[in-house]
Each structure stands twice: as C-alpha cells, then as structure tokens.
Coordinates of C-alpha atoms in Angstrom, one line a residue:
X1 CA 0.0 0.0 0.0
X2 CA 1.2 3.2 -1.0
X3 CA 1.8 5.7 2.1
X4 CA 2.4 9.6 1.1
X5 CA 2.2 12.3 4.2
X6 CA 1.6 9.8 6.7
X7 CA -1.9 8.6 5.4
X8 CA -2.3 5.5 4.1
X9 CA -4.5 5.4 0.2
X10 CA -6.9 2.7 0.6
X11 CA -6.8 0.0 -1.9
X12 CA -8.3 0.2 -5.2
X13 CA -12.0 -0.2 -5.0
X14 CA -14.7 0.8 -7.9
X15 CA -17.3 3.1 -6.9
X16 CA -14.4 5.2 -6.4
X17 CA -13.5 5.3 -10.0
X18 CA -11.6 3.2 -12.5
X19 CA -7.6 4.5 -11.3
X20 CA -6.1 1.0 -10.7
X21 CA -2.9 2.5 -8.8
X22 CA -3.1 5.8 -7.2
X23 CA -0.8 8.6 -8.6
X24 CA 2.4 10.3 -6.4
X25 CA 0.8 13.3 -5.1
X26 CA -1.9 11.3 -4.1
X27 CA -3.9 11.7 -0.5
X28 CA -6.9 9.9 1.5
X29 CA -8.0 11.3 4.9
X30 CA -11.3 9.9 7.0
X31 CA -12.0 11.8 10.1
X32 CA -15.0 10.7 12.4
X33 CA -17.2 13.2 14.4
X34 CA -19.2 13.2 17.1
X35 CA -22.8 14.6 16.7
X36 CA -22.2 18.2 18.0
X37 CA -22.6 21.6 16.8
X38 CA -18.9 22.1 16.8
X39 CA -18.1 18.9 14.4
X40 CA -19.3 20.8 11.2
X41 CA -16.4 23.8 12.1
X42 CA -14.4 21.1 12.4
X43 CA -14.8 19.6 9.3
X44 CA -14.6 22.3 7.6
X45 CA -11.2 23.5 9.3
X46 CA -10.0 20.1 8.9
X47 CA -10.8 20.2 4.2
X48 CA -8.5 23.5 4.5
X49 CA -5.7 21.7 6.7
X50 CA -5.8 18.9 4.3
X51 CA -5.8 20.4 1.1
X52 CA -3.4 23.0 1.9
X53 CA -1.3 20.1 3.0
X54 CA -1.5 18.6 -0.1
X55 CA -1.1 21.4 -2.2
X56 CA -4.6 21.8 -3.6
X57 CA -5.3 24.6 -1.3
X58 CA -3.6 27.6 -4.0
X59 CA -5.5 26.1 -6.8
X60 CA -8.6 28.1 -7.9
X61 CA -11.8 28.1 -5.4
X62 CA -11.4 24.5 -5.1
X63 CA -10.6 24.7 -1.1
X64 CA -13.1 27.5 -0.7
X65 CA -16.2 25.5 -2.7
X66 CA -15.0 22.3 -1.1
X67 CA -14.8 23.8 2.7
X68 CA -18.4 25.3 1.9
X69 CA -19.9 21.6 0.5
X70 CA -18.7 19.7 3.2
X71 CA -20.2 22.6 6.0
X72 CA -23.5 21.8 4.2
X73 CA -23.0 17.8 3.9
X74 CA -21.6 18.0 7.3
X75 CA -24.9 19.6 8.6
X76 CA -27.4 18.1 7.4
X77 CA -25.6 14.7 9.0
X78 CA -26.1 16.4 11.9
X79 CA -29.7 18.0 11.3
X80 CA -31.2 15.0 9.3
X81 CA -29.5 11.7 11.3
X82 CA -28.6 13.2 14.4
X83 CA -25.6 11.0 14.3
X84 CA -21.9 10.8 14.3
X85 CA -20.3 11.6 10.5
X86 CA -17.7 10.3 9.1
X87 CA -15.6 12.8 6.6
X88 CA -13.4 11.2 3.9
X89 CA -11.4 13.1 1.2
X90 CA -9.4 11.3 -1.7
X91 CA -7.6 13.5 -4.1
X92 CA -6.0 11.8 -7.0
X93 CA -5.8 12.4 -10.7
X94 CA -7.3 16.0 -10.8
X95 CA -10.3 15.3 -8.7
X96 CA -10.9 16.0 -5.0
X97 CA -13.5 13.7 -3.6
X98 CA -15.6 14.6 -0.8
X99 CA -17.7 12.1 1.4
X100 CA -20.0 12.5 4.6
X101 CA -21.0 9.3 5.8
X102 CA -24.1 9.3 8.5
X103 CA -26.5 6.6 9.9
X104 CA -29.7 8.0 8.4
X105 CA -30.8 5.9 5.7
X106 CA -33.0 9.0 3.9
X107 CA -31.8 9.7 0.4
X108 CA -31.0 13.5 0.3
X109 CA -33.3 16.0 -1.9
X110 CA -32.3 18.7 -3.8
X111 CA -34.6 21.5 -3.3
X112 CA -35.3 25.1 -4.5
X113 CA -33.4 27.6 -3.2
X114 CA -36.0 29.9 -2.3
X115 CA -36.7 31.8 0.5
X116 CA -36.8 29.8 3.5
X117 CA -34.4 29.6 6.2
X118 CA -32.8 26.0 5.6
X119 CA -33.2 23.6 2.5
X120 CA -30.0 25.0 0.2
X121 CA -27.3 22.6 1.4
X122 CA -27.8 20.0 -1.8
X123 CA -29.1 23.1 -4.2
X124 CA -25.5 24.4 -3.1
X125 CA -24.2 20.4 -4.0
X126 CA -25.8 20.4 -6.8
X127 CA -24.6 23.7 -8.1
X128 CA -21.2 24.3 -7.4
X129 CA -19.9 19.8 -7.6
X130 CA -18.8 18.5 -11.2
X131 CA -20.5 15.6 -9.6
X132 CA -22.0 14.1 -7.1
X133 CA -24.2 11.2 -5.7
X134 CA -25.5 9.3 -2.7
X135 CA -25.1 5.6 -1.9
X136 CA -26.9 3.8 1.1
X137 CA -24.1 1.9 3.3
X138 CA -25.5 -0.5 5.9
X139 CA -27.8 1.2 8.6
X140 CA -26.6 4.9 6.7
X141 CA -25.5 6.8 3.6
X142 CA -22.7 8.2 2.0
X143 CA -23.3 11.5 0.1
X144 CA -20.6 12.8 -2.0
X145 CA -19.3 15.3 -4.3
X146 CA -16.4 15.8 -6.8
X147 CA -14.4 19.1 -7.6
X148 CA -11.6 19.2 -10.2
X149 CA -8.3 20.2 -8.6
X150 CA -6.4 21.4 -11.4
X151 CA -7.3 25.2 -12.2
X152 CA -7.9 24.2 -15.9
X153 CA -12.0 23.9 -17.1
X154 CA -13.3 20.6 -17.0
X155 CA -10.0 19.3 -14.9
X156 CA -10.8 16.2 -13.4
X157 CA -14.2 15.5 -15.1
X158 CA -14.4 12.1 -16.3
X159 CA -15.9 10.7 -19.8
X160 CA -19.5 8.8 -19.0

C-alpha cells in the first residue's frame, strides 16, 4: 500500500472510479465526528488543513467550494441523522472527492433555493460539484461530491 504524508491510500475499490494504482501526489483522509454543533467547524477546518497540506489549497476556489460543500454535507448529518459523521477526502488524478458518511438511511433532496431559512445545502451540491451522488451503506449513507483540482476547465471530469 502506498503511504504519502503519513496517510495511508486505501486500496483500489470501484465506486471510487476506474484508477487501478493511485498517482504520487496522491492523498486519502477519514476523520469521524461526534454529533455536535462544533463537528461541522471542524470539518470544515479540517478540508483547509488537508488540502493545503496537499497542495490543492492555491489552486482556484477549489478549497473555498470544497470547505463550503462539506459545511453543508456536514450539517445536514447532523440536522437530518442526528448521528456521528464520518468525513473522507481522496484527491488523486485532478479530482478531489468529498464524502460524509451518516447513519440515516434517507436519500438526500435537492430542493429550490427559495426563500426559506434552511433547504439549500444540496441546491448548493448540486450547483457548485462537477458531480456528485448518494449511496446507502449498511444502517446509513454516504453522500458525495467531486471538484476538479487542477485550475484548468473541466480538470478532473471524467468521460460517462
């Protein structure tokens, strides 16, 4: 296994795309919180830390968009489930990946903006992500997103 920064890359598995062997340069980070108010600052701290660590930090908005996505996926763990979260980032290959793990079961909506008070965290997903998707995992769900990481347009999107 393949060990840059003092994180180990998890082996190669296939909903997380078709890369057989990760690239140098390379990162994987899974951090789990506890269901407080405090855990969303956290995560969000903890996307800067990471990406400036690995260098994706100066490139574009990406940290900036990613840092806001993960607030809102981070929140509505804590809204919706009322659980722990699990965060997980994978950067390899020009895209940053971006999961929040919680144990509610509920499929996430995207709904319209509007004028309410709450509802924009996956109109926000949906907007700003070059992808992004939710899969059920035992008793919970993983919802995810993907940003390019190379500055250039349409960096890190890949062909359906």
């Amino acid at each position: 296994m393949l060990q840059l920064s003092g994180r180990h890359l998890p082996d190669p598995d296939a909903r997380y795309g078709p890369f057989p062997q990760p690239p140098l340069g390379a990162g994987c980070l899974r951090v789990e919180y506890a269901p407080r108010p405090s855990a969303v600052r956290e995560a969000r701290a903890e996307v800067r830390r990471q990406l400036e660590g690995w260098g994706i930090a100066e490139r574009g908005e990406v940290a900036d968009v990613a840092e806001l996505l993960v607030g809102e996926l981070a929140t509505n763990a804590l809204v919706h489930a009322g659980s722990s979260f699990r965060l997980t980032l994978f950067a390899a290959h020009g895209v940053l990946r971006c999961e929040v793990a919680d144990g509610e079961r509920r499929v996430p909506r995207v709904l319209d903006a509007g004028a309410g008070e709450s509802g924009r965290g996956m109109f926000l997903v949906d907007a700003l992500a070059q992808r992004w998707g939710c899969h059920r995992d035992g008793p919970g769900k993983t919802v995810w997103f993907e940003l390019g990481t190379c500055g250039a347009d349409g960096c890190g999107r890949r062909q359906p």
